[in-house]
Short mmCIF file of C-alpha atoms in Angstrom, two decimals:
data_model
loop_
_atom_site.label_atom_id
_atom_site.label_comp_id
_atom_site.label_asym_id
_atom_site.label_seq_id
_atom_site.Cartn_x
_atom_site.Cartn_y
_atom_site.Cartn_z
CA UNK A 19 -18.04 -28.50 9.31
CA UNK A 20 -18.93 -28.96 12.95
CA UNK A 21 -20.86 -31.51 14.94
CA UNK A 22 -24.49 -30.50 15.57
CA UNK A 23 -25.96 -31.93 18.78
CA UNK A 24 -29.78 -31.76 18.64
CA UNK A 25 -31.71 -31.14 21.84
CA UNK A 26 -33.20 -34.25 23.45
CA UNK A 27 -36.96 -34.73 23.57
CA UNK A 28 -38.11 -35.32 27.15
CA UNK A 29 -41.33 -36.21 28.94
CA UNK A 30 -41.17 -36.07 32.72
CA UNK A 31 -43.27 -35.87 35.85
CA UNK A 32 -42.99 -35.96 39.62
CA UNK A 33 -45.50 -37.74 41.82
CA UNK A 34 -45.95 -37.41 45.55
CA UNK A 35 -46.26 -40.32 47.96
CA UNK A 36 -49.67 -41.96 47.57
CA UNK A 37 -50.15 -40.66 44.02
CA UNK A 38 -48.64 -43.75 42.43
CA UNK A 39 -48.27 -47.51 42.76
CA UNK A 40 -45.74 -49.85 41.17
CA UNK A 41 -48.37 -50.86 38.60
CA UNK A 42 -49.31 -47.28 37.73
CA UNK A 43 -45.62 -46.39 37.49
CA UNK A 44 -45.05 -49.16 34.93
CA UNK A 45 -48.08 -47.96 32.94
CA UNK A 46 -46.86 -44.36 33.02
CA UNK A 47 -43.35 -45.26 31.87
CA UNK A 48 -44.74 -47.42 29.05
CA UNK A 49 -47.06 -44.63 27.91
CA UNK A 50 -44.18 -42.11 27.88
CA UNK A 51 -41.97 -44.53 25.91
CA UNK A 52 -44.80 -45.08 23.41
CA UNK A 53 -45.29 -41.33 22.96
CA UNK A 54 -41.56 -40.84 22.31
CA UNK A 55 -41.55 -43.79 19.87
CA UNK A 56 -44.54 -42.23 18.07
CA UNK A 57 -42.34 -39.16 17.49
CA UNK A 58 -39.91 -41.38 15.57
CA UNK A 59 -37.42 -42.44 18.22
CA UNK A 60 -35.85 -45.87 17.81
CA UNK A 61 -35.91 -47.91 21.03
CA UNK A 62 -32.11 -47.77 21.22
CA UNK A 63 -32.22 -43.97 21.62
CA UNK A 64 -34.91 -43.87 24.35
CA UNK A 65 -33.63 -43.50 27.90
CA UNK A 66 -35.70 -43.94 31.06
CA UNK A 67 -34.71 -42.59 34.46
CA UNK A 68 -36.78 -43.26 37.58
CA UNK A 69 -35.71 -41.53 40.77
CA UNK A 70 -37.30 -42.83 43.96
CA UNK A 71 -36.96 -40.48 46.92
CA UNK A 72 -36.83 -41.32 50.61
CA UNK A 73 -40.15 -39.54 51.21
CA UNK A 74 -41.98 -41.93 48.84
CA UNK A 75 -42.16 -39.55 45.91
CA UNK A 76 -40.93 -40.48 42.46
CA UNK A 77 -39.55 -38.58 39.47
CA UNK A 78 -39.89 -40.13 36.02
CA UNK A 79 -37.98 -38.95 32.94
CA UNK A 80 -38.22 -40.60 29.53
CA UNK A 81 -36.09 -38.98 26.86
CA UNK A 82 -35.03 -39.40 23.26
CA UNK A 83 -31.33 -38.70 23.20
CA UNK A 84 -30.74 -37.92 19.55
CA UNK A 85 -27.26 -38.71 18.19
CA UNK A 86 -24.94 -35.97 17.02
CA UNK A 87 -25.11 -35.10 13.32
CA UNK A 88 -22.18 -34.02 11.18
CA UNK A 89 -22.77 -30.49 9.94
CA UNK A 90 -24.26 -27.44 11.55
CA UNK A 91 -27.78 -26.59 12.63
CA UNK A 92 -28.69 -25.10 9.25
CA UNK A 93 -27.79 -28.31 7.40
CA UNK A 94 -30.17 -30.62 9.29
CA UNK A 95 -33.94 -30.93 8.81
CA UNK A 96 -35.72 -28.25 10.80
CA UNK A 97 -32.48 -26.38 11.50
CA UNK A 98 -32.64 -22.62 11.84
CA UNK A 99 -29.86 -20.07 11.75
CA UNK A 100 -29.00 -18.48 15.06
#
């Protein structure tokens, strides 16, 4: 038996300077976290990364980092043979 590491689910975007404010950024992050939670992710497995660039742009990534599962891909729900 091996350790199957499922792919993370990720929602991300990049916004240029002037396309966002601190308030709209908070709303966006909350909406992404809600969408991931609606897919079944527990809060403890949801990661948020906000990268602010020197030019005023921002990159937002919200992901569900699923834990490793004992077994192989075929033994987990939705698994498919390679």
